[in-house]
Amino acid sequence: MEVIKLDELIEKARQAREQAYVPYSKFAVGAAVLTDDGHVFQGCNIENGSFSMTICAERCAMFSAVAAGYRHFKTIAIVADTKRAVSPCGACRQVMTEFMNADDQVILTNLNGDKIDTTVAGVLPYSFSLKDDPVK
């Protein structure tokens, strides 16, 4: 399988952003996740008039990968038209902890090329996991 470069993953996130459905906020976000074996899944935010039904780009990408049978991602790239590198919401950060390791790569960027290269633990310190804390 072809090895994908980080710039290519960011470009996939940019492409996904172009598909965003954002008639209310006008805030388009794209994401791309990279699986352990090199597959890339893209996602965009999709709004709904019933705002709680809206899904973020990051969860869209991760859930697409899960639907295809993947359970771990080593990198996620997120892009939006923001003044500084975009930051994921709390819900997306928590979902990252479900399907990524604490030291897996999270790339936050914007259309201007500003970039923060961090980790899952960097975006959600002190996270919890039911896998680590089984119900008794």
mmCIF file of C-alpha atoms in Angstrom:
data_model
loop_
_atom_site.group_PDB
_atom_site.id
_atom_site.type_symbol
_atom_site.label_atom_id
_atom_site.label_comp_id
_atom_site.label_asym_id
_atom_site.label_seq_id
_atom_site.Cartn_x
_atom_site.Cartn_y
_atom_site.Cartn_z
ATOM 1 C CA MET A 1 0.000 0.000 0.000
ATOM 2 C CA GLU A 2 1.210 3.491 -0.823
ATOM 3 C CA VAL A 3 2.571 5.480 2.095
ATOM 4 C CA ILE A 4 0.702 8.771 2.512
ATOM 5 C CA LYS A 5 2.563 11.917 3.466
ATOM 6 C CA LEU A 6 1.169 14.326 6.052
ATOM 7 C CA ASP A 7 0.720 17.051 3.430
ATOM 8 C CA GLU A 8 -1.400 14.624 1.417
ATOM 9 C CA LEU A 9 -3.541 13.839 4.457
ATOM 10 C CA ILE A 10 -4.080 17.558 5.054
ATOM 11 C CA GLU A 11 -5.043 17.944 1.384
ATOM 12 C CA LYS A 12 -7.595 15.130 1.794
ATOM 13 C CA ALA A 13 -9.054 17.053 4.748
ATOM 14 C CA ARG A 14 -9.188 20.222 2.606
ATOM 15 C CA GLN A 15 -11.004 18.305 -0.137
ATOM 16 C CA ALA A 16 -13.487 16.907 2.366
ATOM 17 C CA ARG A 17 -14.143 20.432 3.644
ATOM 18 C CA GLU A 18 -15.422 21.360 0.179
ATOM 19 C CA GLN A 19 -18.257 18.842 0.648
ATOM 20 C CA ALA A 20 -19.452 20.275 3.968
ATOM 21 C CA TYR A 21 -23.161 20.983 4.296
ATOM 22 C CA VAL A 22 -23.278 24.146 6.410
ATOM 23 C CA PRO A 23 -26.316 26.251 5.444
ATOM 24 C CA TYR A 24 -26.723 27.638 8.985
ATOM 25 C CA SER A 25 -23.262 28.339 10.396
ATOM 26 C CA LYS A 26 -21.380 28.709 7.076
ATOM 27 C CA PHE A 27 -18.433 27.161 8.985
ATOM 28 C CA ALA A 28 -17.078 24.340 6.816
ATOM 29 C CA VAL A 29 -14.670 21.828 8.343
ATOM 30 C CA GLY A 30 -12.913 18.864 6.771
ATOM 31 C CA ALA A 31 -11.100 15.940 8.330
ATOM 32 C CA ALA A 32 -9.157 12.922 7.164
ATOM 33 C CA VAL A 33 -8.102 9.933 9.253
ATOM 34 C CA LEU A 34 -5.267 7.577 8.448
ATOM 35 C CA THR A 35 -5.568 3.927 9.467
ATOM 36 C CA ASP A 36 -2.676 1.742 10.540
ATOM 37 C CA ASP A 37 -2.525 0.114 7.109
ATOM 38 C CA GLY A 38 -2.582 3.389 5.160
ATOM 39 C CA HIS A 39 -6.260 3.778 4.265
ATOM 40 C CA VAL A 40 -7.655 7.321 4.394
ATOM 41 C CA PHE A 41 -11.225 8.195 5.299
ATOM 42 C CA GLN A 42 -12.552 11.705 4.815
ATOM 43 C CA GLY A 43 -15.326 13.535 6.609
ATOM 44 C CA CYS A 44 -17.008 16.914 6.579
ATOM 45 C CA ASN A 45 -19.381 18.606 8.952
ATOM 46 C CA ILE A 46 -23.048 18.156 8.102
ATOM 47 C CA GLU A 47 -25.590 20.472 9.695
ATOM 48 C CA ASN A 48 -29.270 19.935 10.295
ATOM 49 C CA GLY A 49 -32.078 22.339 11.177
ATOM 50 C CA SER A 50 -32.391 20.345 14.386
ATOM 51 C CA PHE A 51 -28.930 21.399 15.552
ATOM 52 C CA SER A 52 -28.318 18.424 17.841
ATOM 53 C CA MET A 53 -28.423 16.206 14.733
ATOM 54 C CA THR A 54 -25.364 17.962 13.272
ATOM 55 C CA ILE A 55 -22.156 15.938 12.963
ATOM 56 C CA CYS A 56 -18.627 17.297 12.974
ATOM 57 C CA ALA A 57 -16.093 16.488 10.266
ATOM 58 C CA GLU A 58 -13.848 14.571 12.641
ATOM 59 C CA ARG A 59 -16.582 12.217 13.806
ATOM 60 C CA CYS A 60 -17.869 11.861 10.244
ATOM 61 C CA ALA A 61 -14.418 10.669 9.098
ATOM 62 C CA MET A 62 -13.876 8.372 12.079
ATOM 63 C CA PHE A 63 -17.352 6.861 11.874
ATOM 64 C CA SER A 64 -16.933 6.241 8.125
ATOM 65 C CA ALA A 65 -13.770 4.313 8.897
ATOM 66 C CA VAL A 66 -15.486 2.363 11.672
ATOM 67 C CA ALA A 67 -18.339 1.500 9.291
ATOM 68 C CA ALA A 68 -15.700 0.100 6.908
ATOM 69 C CA GLY A 69 -14.320 -2.138 9.666
ATOM 70 C CA TYR A 70 -11.428 -0.080 11.027
ATOM 71 C CA ARG A 71 -10.983 0.354 14.769
ATOM 72 C CA HIS A 72 -7.767 2.345 15.096
ATOM 73 C CA PHE A 73 -6.410 5.474 13.437
ATOM 74 C CA LYS A 74 -2.852 6.672 13.793
ATOM 75 C CA THR A 75 -3.350 10.220 12.490
ATOM 76 C CA ILE A 76 -6.188 12.689 12.003
ATOM 77 C CA ALA A 77 -5.923 15.986 10.133
ATOM 78 C CA ILE A 78 -8.521 18.730 10.592
ATOM 79 C CA VAL A 79 -8.855 21.912 8.514
ATOM 80 C CA ALA A 80 -11.146 24.949 8.538
ATOM 81 C CA ASP A 81 -11.138 28.565 7.412
ATOM 82 C CA THR A 82 -10.060 30.002 10.759
ATOM 83 C CA LYS A 83 -7.590 32.693 11.862
ATOM 84 C CA ARG A 84 -5.420 30.068 13.570
ATOM 85 C CA ALA A 85 -5.258 26.300 13.351
ATOM 86 C CA VAL A 86 -8.726 24.885 14.014
ATOM 87 C CA SER A 87 -9.394 23.045 17.251
ATOM 88 C CA PRO A 88 -11.794 20.081 17.568
ATOM 89 C CA CYS A 89 -14.826 20.212 19.832
ATOM 90 C CA GLY A 90 -14.973 18.219 23.043
ATOM 91 C CA ALA A 91 -17.183 15.493 21.580
ATOM 92 C CA CYS A 92 -14.715 14.857 18.762
ATOM 93 C CA ARG A 93 -11.807 14.808 21.206
ATOM 94 C CA GLN A 94 -13.586 12.145 23.261
ATOM 95 C CA VAL A 95 -14.299 10.032 20.166
ATOM 96 C CA MET A 96 -10.595 10.285 19.253
ATOM 97 C CA THR A 97 -9.754 8.676 22.604
ATOM 98 C CA GLU A 98 -11.978 5.727 21.691
ATOM 99 C CA PHE A 99 -10.225 4.957 18.397
ATOM 100 C CA MET A 100 -6.732 6.401 18.833
ATOM 101 C CA ASN A 101 -3.900 6.002 21.327
ATOM 102 C CA ALA A 102 -2.862 8.882 23.552
ATOM 103 C CA ASP A 103 0.328 9.444 21.533
ATOM 104 C CA ASP A 104 -1.304 9.204 18.085
ATOM 105 C CA GLN A 105 -0.956 12.257 15.869
ATOM 106 C CA VAL A 106 -3.517 15.071 15.604
ATOM 107 C CA ILE A 107 -2.844 17.755 12.991
ATOM 108 C CA LEU A 108 -4.760 20.999 13.421
ATOM 109 C CA THR A 109 -4.562 23.439 10.505
ATOM 110 C CA ASN A 110 -6.338 26.143 8.542
ATOM 111 C CA LEU A 111 -6.539 27.342 4.949
ATOM 112 C CA ASN A 112 -3.573 29.681 5.525
ATOM 113 C CA GLY A 113 -1.252 26.785 6.318
ATOM 114 C CA ASP A 114 -0.957 27.452 10.054
ATOM 115 C CA LYS A 115 -0.408 24.083 11.674
ATOM 116 C CA ILE A 116 -0.248 22.562 15.134
ATOM 117 C CA ASP A 117 1.092 19.018 15.276
ATOM 118 C CA THR A 118 -0.039 17.447 18.541
ATOM 119 C CA THR A 119 -1.382 14.199 19.980
ATOM 120 C CA VAL A 120 -4.674 12.864 21.272
ATOM 121 C CA ALA A 121 -3.409 13.434 24.834
ATOM 122 C CA GLY A 122 -2.451 16.956 23.801
ATOM 123 C CA VAL A 123 -5.995 17.821 22.738
ATOM 124 C CA LEU A 124 -7.685 15.927 25.581
ATOM 125 C CA PRO A 125 -5.529 15.552 28.672
ATOM 126 C CA TYR A 126 -6.946 13.509 31.545
ATOM 127 C CA SER A 127 -9.350 11.640 29.277
ATOM 128 C CA PHE A 128 -11.193 8.572 30.443
ATOM 129 C CA SER A 129 -11.957 5.273 28.752
ATOM 130 C CA LEU A 130 -14.399 2.571 29.696
ATOM 131 C CA LYS A 131 -11.916 0.107 28.195
ATOM 132 C CA ASP A 132 -9.496 1.101 30.976
ATOM 133 C CA ASP A 133 -12.211 1.202 33.654
ATOM 134 C CA PRO A 134 -14.470 -1.839 33.183
ATOM 135 C CA VAL A 135 -17.890 -1.653 34.785
ATOM 136 C CA LYS A 136 -17.987 -3.793 37.916
#
